[in-house]
PDB file of C-alpha atoms in Angstrom:
ATOM      1  CA  MET P1306      31.828  68.880  37.815  1.00 51.00           C
ATOM      2  CA  SER P1307      28.561  68.307  34.916  1.00 54.00           C
ATOM      3  CA  GLU P1308      31.334  69.684  32.021  1.00 56.00           C
ATOM      4  CA  LYS P1309      33.958  67.501  32.710  1.00 59.00           C
ATOM      5  CA  LYS P1310      30.852  64.313  32.647  1.00 62.00           C
ATOM      6  CA  GLU P1311      29.231  64.916  29.684  1.00 71.00           C
ATOM      7  CA  SER P1312      32.375  65.196  28.029  1.00 84.00           C
ATOM      8  CA  VAL P1313      34.017  61.474  28.881  1.00 87.00           C
ATOM      9  CA  TRP P1314      30.031  59.317  28.118  1.00 86.00           C
ATOM     10  CA  GLN P1315      30.155  61.751  24.630  1.00 86.00           C
ATOM     11  CA  GLY P1316      33.685  60.460  24.725  1.00 84.00           C
ATOM     12  CA  PHE P1317      32.236  56.631  25.276  1.00 81.00           C
ATOM     13  CA  LYS P1318      29.464  56.965  23.298  1.00 80.00           C
ATOM     14  CA  ALA P1319      31.692  58.568  20.072  1.00 79.00           C
ATOM     15  CA  PHE P1320      33.772  54.942  20.912  1.00 76.00           C
ATOM     16  CA  LEU P1321      31.371  52.340  21.161  1.00 74.00           C
ATOM     17  CA  MET P1322      29.617  53.733  17.037  1.00 75.00           C
ATOM     18  CA  ARG P1323      33.564  53.764  16.048  1.00 73.00           C
ATOM     19  CA  GLY P1324      32.968  50.795  13.921  1.00 66.00           C
ATOM     20  CA  ASN P1325      36.239  48.555  14.635  1.00 75.00           C
ATOM     21  CA  VAL P1326      34.199  48.810  18.245  1.00 74.00           C
ATOM     22  CA  VAL P1327      30.826  46.947  15.990  1.00 73.00           C
ATOM     23  CA  ASP P1328      32.925  44.725  14.132  1.00 77.00           C
ATOM     24  CA  LEU P1329      34.985  43.268  16.843  1.00 80.00           C
ATOM     25  CA  ALA P1330      31.025  41.908  19.511  1.00 81.00           C
ATOM     26  CA  VAL P1331      30.278  40.663  15.140  1.00 81.00           C
ATOM     27  CA  ALA P1332      33.543  39.104  15.330  1.00 83.00           C
ATOM     28  CA  VAL P1333      33.222  38.191  18.929  1.00 87.00           C
ATOM     29  CA  VAL P1334      30.050  36.981  18.813  1.00 88.00           C
ATOM     30  CA  ILE P1335      30.213  34.959  15.323  1.00 85.00           C
ATOM     31  CA  GLY P1336      33.336  33.458  16.696  1.00 82.00           C
ATOM     32  CA  ALA P1337      31.189  32.246  19.368  1.00 85.00           C
ATOM     33  CA  ALA P1338      28.699  30.150  17.260  1.00 85.00           C
ATOM     34  CA  PHE P1339      31.723  28.732  15.502  1.00 80.00           C
ATOM     35  CA  THR P1340      33.130  27.314  18.345  1.00 80.00           C
ATOM     36  CA  ASN P1341      29.471  25.800  19.494  1.00 84.00           C
ATOM     37  CA  ILE P1342      30.224  24.026  15.340  1.00 82.00           C
ATOM     38  CA  VAL P1343      33.783  23.142  16.096  1.00 76.00           C
ATOM     39  CA  ASN P1344      33.707  21.481  18.442  1.00 78.00           C
ATOM     40  CA  ALA P1345      30.663  19.581  17.774  1.00 82.00           C
ATOM     41  CA  VAL P1346      31.873  18.111  14.626  1.00 78.00           C
ATOM     42  CA  VAL P1347      35.410  17.358  16.871  1.00 73.00           C
ATOM     43  CA  LYS P1348      32.911  15.459  18.876  1.00 76.00           C
ATOM     44  CA  GLY P1349      30.189  13.882  16.323  1.00 82.00           C
ATOM     45  CA  VAL P1350      33.467  12.911  13.298  1.00 80.00           C
ATOM     46  CA  ILE P1351      36.655  13.678  14.503  1.00 75.00           C
ATOM     47  CA  ASN P1352      36.747  11.997  18.357  1.00 71.00           C
ATOM     48  CA  PRO P1353      34.856   8.948  16.649  1.00 79.00           C
ATOM     49  CA  LEU P1354      37.081   8.713  14.421  1.00 80.00           C
ATOM     50  CA  VAL P1355      39.920   8.488  16.513  1.00 72.00           C
ATOM     51  CA  GLY P1356      38.007   6.356  18.793  1.00 73.00           C
ATOM     52  CA  ALA P1357      37.516   3.336  16.118  1.00 81.00           C
ATOM     53  CA  PHE P1358      41.986   2.503  16.577  1.00 78.00           C
ATOM     54  CA  GLY P1359      40.811   3.458  20.333  1.00 72.00           C
ATOM     55  CA  THR P1360      38.680   5.323  23.127  1.00 69.00           C
ATOM     56  CA  LYS P1361      36.670   8.480  21.531  1.00 67.00           C
ATOM     57  CA  ASN P1362      37.651  10.507  24.608  1.00 71.00           C
ATOM     58  CA  LEU P1363      40.811  12.068  23.358  1.00 74.00           C
ATOM     59  CA  ASP P1364      41.105  12.831  27.132  1.00 75.00           C
ATOM     60  CA  SER P1365      41.642   9.108  28.087  1.00 75.00           C
ATOM     61  CA  TYR P1366      44.868   9.008  26.614  1.00 79.00           C
ATOM     62  CA  SER P1367      48.209  10.400  29.099  1.00 77.00           C
ATOM     63  CA  SER P1368      51.414   9.024  30.226  1.00 81.00           C
ATOM     64  CA  CYS P1369      52.376   8.384  33.046  1.00 81.00           C
ATOM     65  CA  LEU P1370      55.359  11.232  34.569  1.00 78.00           C
ATOM     66  CA  LYS P1371      56.164   9.262  37.906  1.00 77.00           C
ATOM     67  CA  GLY P1372      54.150   6.712  39.321  1.00 74.00           C
ATOM     68  CA  PRO P1373      52.193   4.761  40.262  1.00 80.00           C
ATOM     69  CA  CYS P1374      49.592   5.866  38.077  1.00 74.00           C
ATOM     70  CA  GLU P1375      45.812   4.611  39.376  1.00 76.00           C
ATOM     71  CA  GLY P1376      43.396   6.328  39.270  1.00 69.00           C
ATOM     72  CA  THR P1377      41.173   8.642  37.713  1.00 68.00           C
ATOM     73  CA  GLY P1378      40.558  12.667  39.052  1.00 61.00           C
ATOM     74  CA  ASP P1379      40.389  14.037  42.358  1.00 64.00           C
ATOM     75  CA  THR P1380      41.585  10.605  43.544  1.00 69.00           C
ATOM     76  CA  ALA P1381      44.852   9.638  40.816  1.00 69.00           C
ATOM     77  CA  THR P1382      48.198   9.727  41.971  1.00 75.00           C
ATOM     78  CA  GLY P1383      51.176   9.747  40.430  1.00 74.00           C
ATOM     79  CA  VAL P1384      52.093  12.351  37.001  1.00 78.00           C
ATOM     80  CA  ARG P1385      50.429  12.808  34.687  1.00 78.00           C
ATOM     81  CA  ILE P1386      51.022  13.687  31.663  1.00 83.00           C
ATOM     82  CA  LEU P1387      47.435  14.065  29.757  1.00 82.00           C
ATOM     83  CA  TRP P1388      48.529  14.480  25.952  1.00 85.00           C
ATOM     84  CA  GLY P1389      45.045  13.169  24.347  1.00 83.00           C
ATOM     85  CA  SER P1390      43.838  16.392  26.367  1.00 84.00           C
ATOM     86  CA  VAL P1391      46.443  18.132  24.218  1.00 88.00           C
ATOM     87  CA  LEU P1392      45.179  16.480  20.989  1.00 84.00           C
ATOM     88  CA  GLY P1393      42.688  17.407  21.400  1.00 80.00           C
ATOM     89  CA  ALA P1394      42.691  21.282  21.799  1.00 83.00           C
ATOM     90  CA  THR P1395      45.217  20.524  18.670  1.00 86.00           C
ATOM     91  CA  LEU P1396      43.138  18.944  16.906  1.00 80.00           C
ATOM     92  CA  GLN P1397      40.585  21.617  17.108  1.00 77.00           C
ATOM     93  CA  PHE P1398      42.442  25.167  16.376  1.00 82.00           C
ATOM     94  CA  ALA P1399      43.409  22.702  13.128  1.00 84.00           C
ATOM     95  CA  ILE P1400      40.479  22.775  11.750  1.00 78.00           C
ATOM     96  CA  THR P1401      38.917  26.071  13.476  1.00 75.00           C
ATOM     97  CA  ALA P1402      42.282  27.129  11.158  1.00 81.00           C
ATOM     98  CA  ALA P1403      41.285  25.001   8.682  1.00 81.00           C
ATOM     99  CA  VAL P1404      37.745  26.132   8.290  1.00 75.00           C
ATOM    100  CA  VAL P1405      38.467  30.158   8.539  1.00 76.00           C
ATOM    101  CA  TYR P1406      41.504  29.398   6.035  1.00 84.00           C
ATOM    102  CA  PHE P1407      39.333  27.998   3.244  1.00 83.00           C
ATOM    103  CA  LEU P1408      35.782  29.115   4.516  1.00 78.00           C
ATOM    104  CA  MET P1409      36.961  32.744   5.087  1.00 78.00           C
ATOM    105  CA  VAL P1410      40.348  34.529   4.397  1.00 82.00           C
ATOM    106  CA  LEU P1411      40.881  32.034   0.668  1.00 89.00           C
ATOM    107  CA  PRO P1412      37.779  32.604  -0.505  1.00 88.00           C
ATOM    108  CA  MET P1413      38.283  36.459   0.276  1.00 86.00           C
ATOM    109  CA  ALA P1414      41.942  37.103  -0.720  1.00 88.00           C
ATOM    110  CA  LYS P1415      39.612  35.115  -3.850  1.00 91.00           C
ATOM    111  CA  TYR P1416      37.246  38.055  -4.121  1.00 91.00           C
ATOM    112  CA  LEU P1417      39.710  40.937  -3.367  1.00 89.00           C
ATOM    113  CA  ALA P1418      41.954  39.494  -5.956  1.00 91.00           C
ATOM    114  CA  ARG P1419      39.347  39.803  -9.511  1.00 92.00           C
ATOM    115  CA  VAL P1420      38.535  43.342  -7.839  1.00 90.00           C
ATOM    116  CA  GLU P1421      41.752  45.399  -7.814  1.00 89.00           C
ATOM    117  CA  ASP P1422      42.025  42.815 -11.871  1.00 88.00           C
ATOM    118  CA  ARG P1423      39.329  44.969 -12.865  1.00 88.00           C
ATOM    119  CA  ARG P1424      40.335  48.135 -11.409  1.00 86.00           C
ATOM    120  CA  LYS P1425      43.621  47.758 -12.811  1.00 84.00           C
ATOM    121  CA  ALA P1426      41.983  46.364 -16.356  1.00 83.00           C
ATOM    122  CA  ARG P1427      40.405  49.331 -15.772  1.00 81.00           C
ATOM    123  CA  GLU P1428      42.891  51.925 -15.981  1.00 79.00           C
ATOM    124  CA  GLY P1429      44.868  50.427 -18.351  1.00 72.00           C
ATOM    125  CA  THR P1430      42.601  50.813 -20.900  1.00 69.00           C
ATOM    126  CA  LYS P1431      42.113  54.192 -19.731  1.00 66.00           C
ATOM    127  CA  GLU P1432      44.853  54.768 -20.138  1.00 63.00           C
ATOM    128  CA  LEU P1433      45.170  53.007 -23.932  1.00 63.00           C
ATOM    129  CA  VAL P1434      42.540  55.362 -24.753  1.00 64.00           C
ATOM    130  CA  GLU P1435      44.410  59.182 -23.386  1.00 63.00           C
ATOM    131  CA  VAL P1436      47.327  57.728 -25.155  1.00 68.00           C
ATOM    132  CA  THR P1437      46.039  57.162 -28.190  1.00 77.00           C
ATOM    133  CA  GLU P1438      44.182  60.413 -26.919  1.00 79.00           C
ATOM    134  CA  LEU P1439      46.903  62.713 -26.992  1.00 80.00           C
ATOM    135  CA  GLU P1440      48.767  60.193 -30.269  1.00 82.00           C
ATOM    136  CA  VAL P1441      45.895  61.225 -32.862  1.00 84.00           C
ATOM    137  CA  LEU P1442      46.236  64.761 -30.751  1.00 84.00           C
ATOM    138  CA  LYS P1443      49.737  65.722 -32.206  1.00 87.00           C
ATOM    139  CA  GLU P1444      48.943  63.911 -35.724  1.00 87.00           C
ATOM    140  CA  ILE P1445      46.186  65.971 -35.868  1.00 89.00           C
ATOM    141  CA  ARG P1446      48.592  68.897 -34.602  1.00 91.00           C
ATOM    142  CA  ASP P1447      51.379  67.897 -36.775  1.00 90.00           C
ATOM    143  CA  GLU P1448      48.656  67.029 -39.934  1.00 89.00           C
ATOM    144  CA  LEU P1449      47.517  71.159 -39.446  1.00 89.00           C
ATOM    145  CA  VAL P1450      51.432  72.680 -38.933  1.00 90.00           C
ATOM    146  CA  SER P1451      52.235  70.870 -42.079  1.00 89.00           C
ATOM    147  CA  GLN P1452      49.141  72.442 -44.211  1.00 88.00           C
ATOM    148  CA  ARG P1453      50.121  75.970 -42.475  1.00 85.00           C
ATOM    149  CA  GLY P1454      54.071  75.388 -43.589  1.00 79.00           C
ATOM    150  CA  ALA P1455      52.553  74.231 -46.903  1.00 71.00           C
ATOM    151  CA  GLY P1456      50.241  77.007 -47.509  1.00 64.00           C
ATOM    152  CA  ARG P1457      52.671  79.705 -46.314  1.00 61.00           C
ATOM    153  CA  GLY P1458      55.515  77.963 -48.819  1.00 54.00           C
ATOM    154  CA  GLU P1459      53.049  78.373 -52.007  1.00 52.00           C
ATOM    155  CA  ALA P1460      52.116  82.337 -51.432  1.00 47.00           C
TER     156      ALA P1460
END
């Protein structure tokens, strides 16, 4: 039974040491820190910009579906649609997606494209050199054959 526990423990240890698990853990930690930055941008920049046209707190925007809609929180009556909360969450998502795309995905795609172009250029150069060398060798062979033929014809 101890062999089974050791093999389970070893399997778990191997699972934790895989690169994917470590990469995922790093991504979660970075994502959590990044969320704080996005929340600060929304709270410090976006909400005041929206506040220039209305209120700084998007959560206060709502529509009354079934009245009377009075009060806030637990004392609220009626049925409210809190579209301001949805708008705030949508803005946070859009900002997060834009920052991830423009600061992470796009630069990485450009970098990988440059690396791929360099690799193709190196392979293309090698092919050209190989083709050129092959042509030169064929020419040398043909020249040697013609010299042998000429030498035999004279003899």
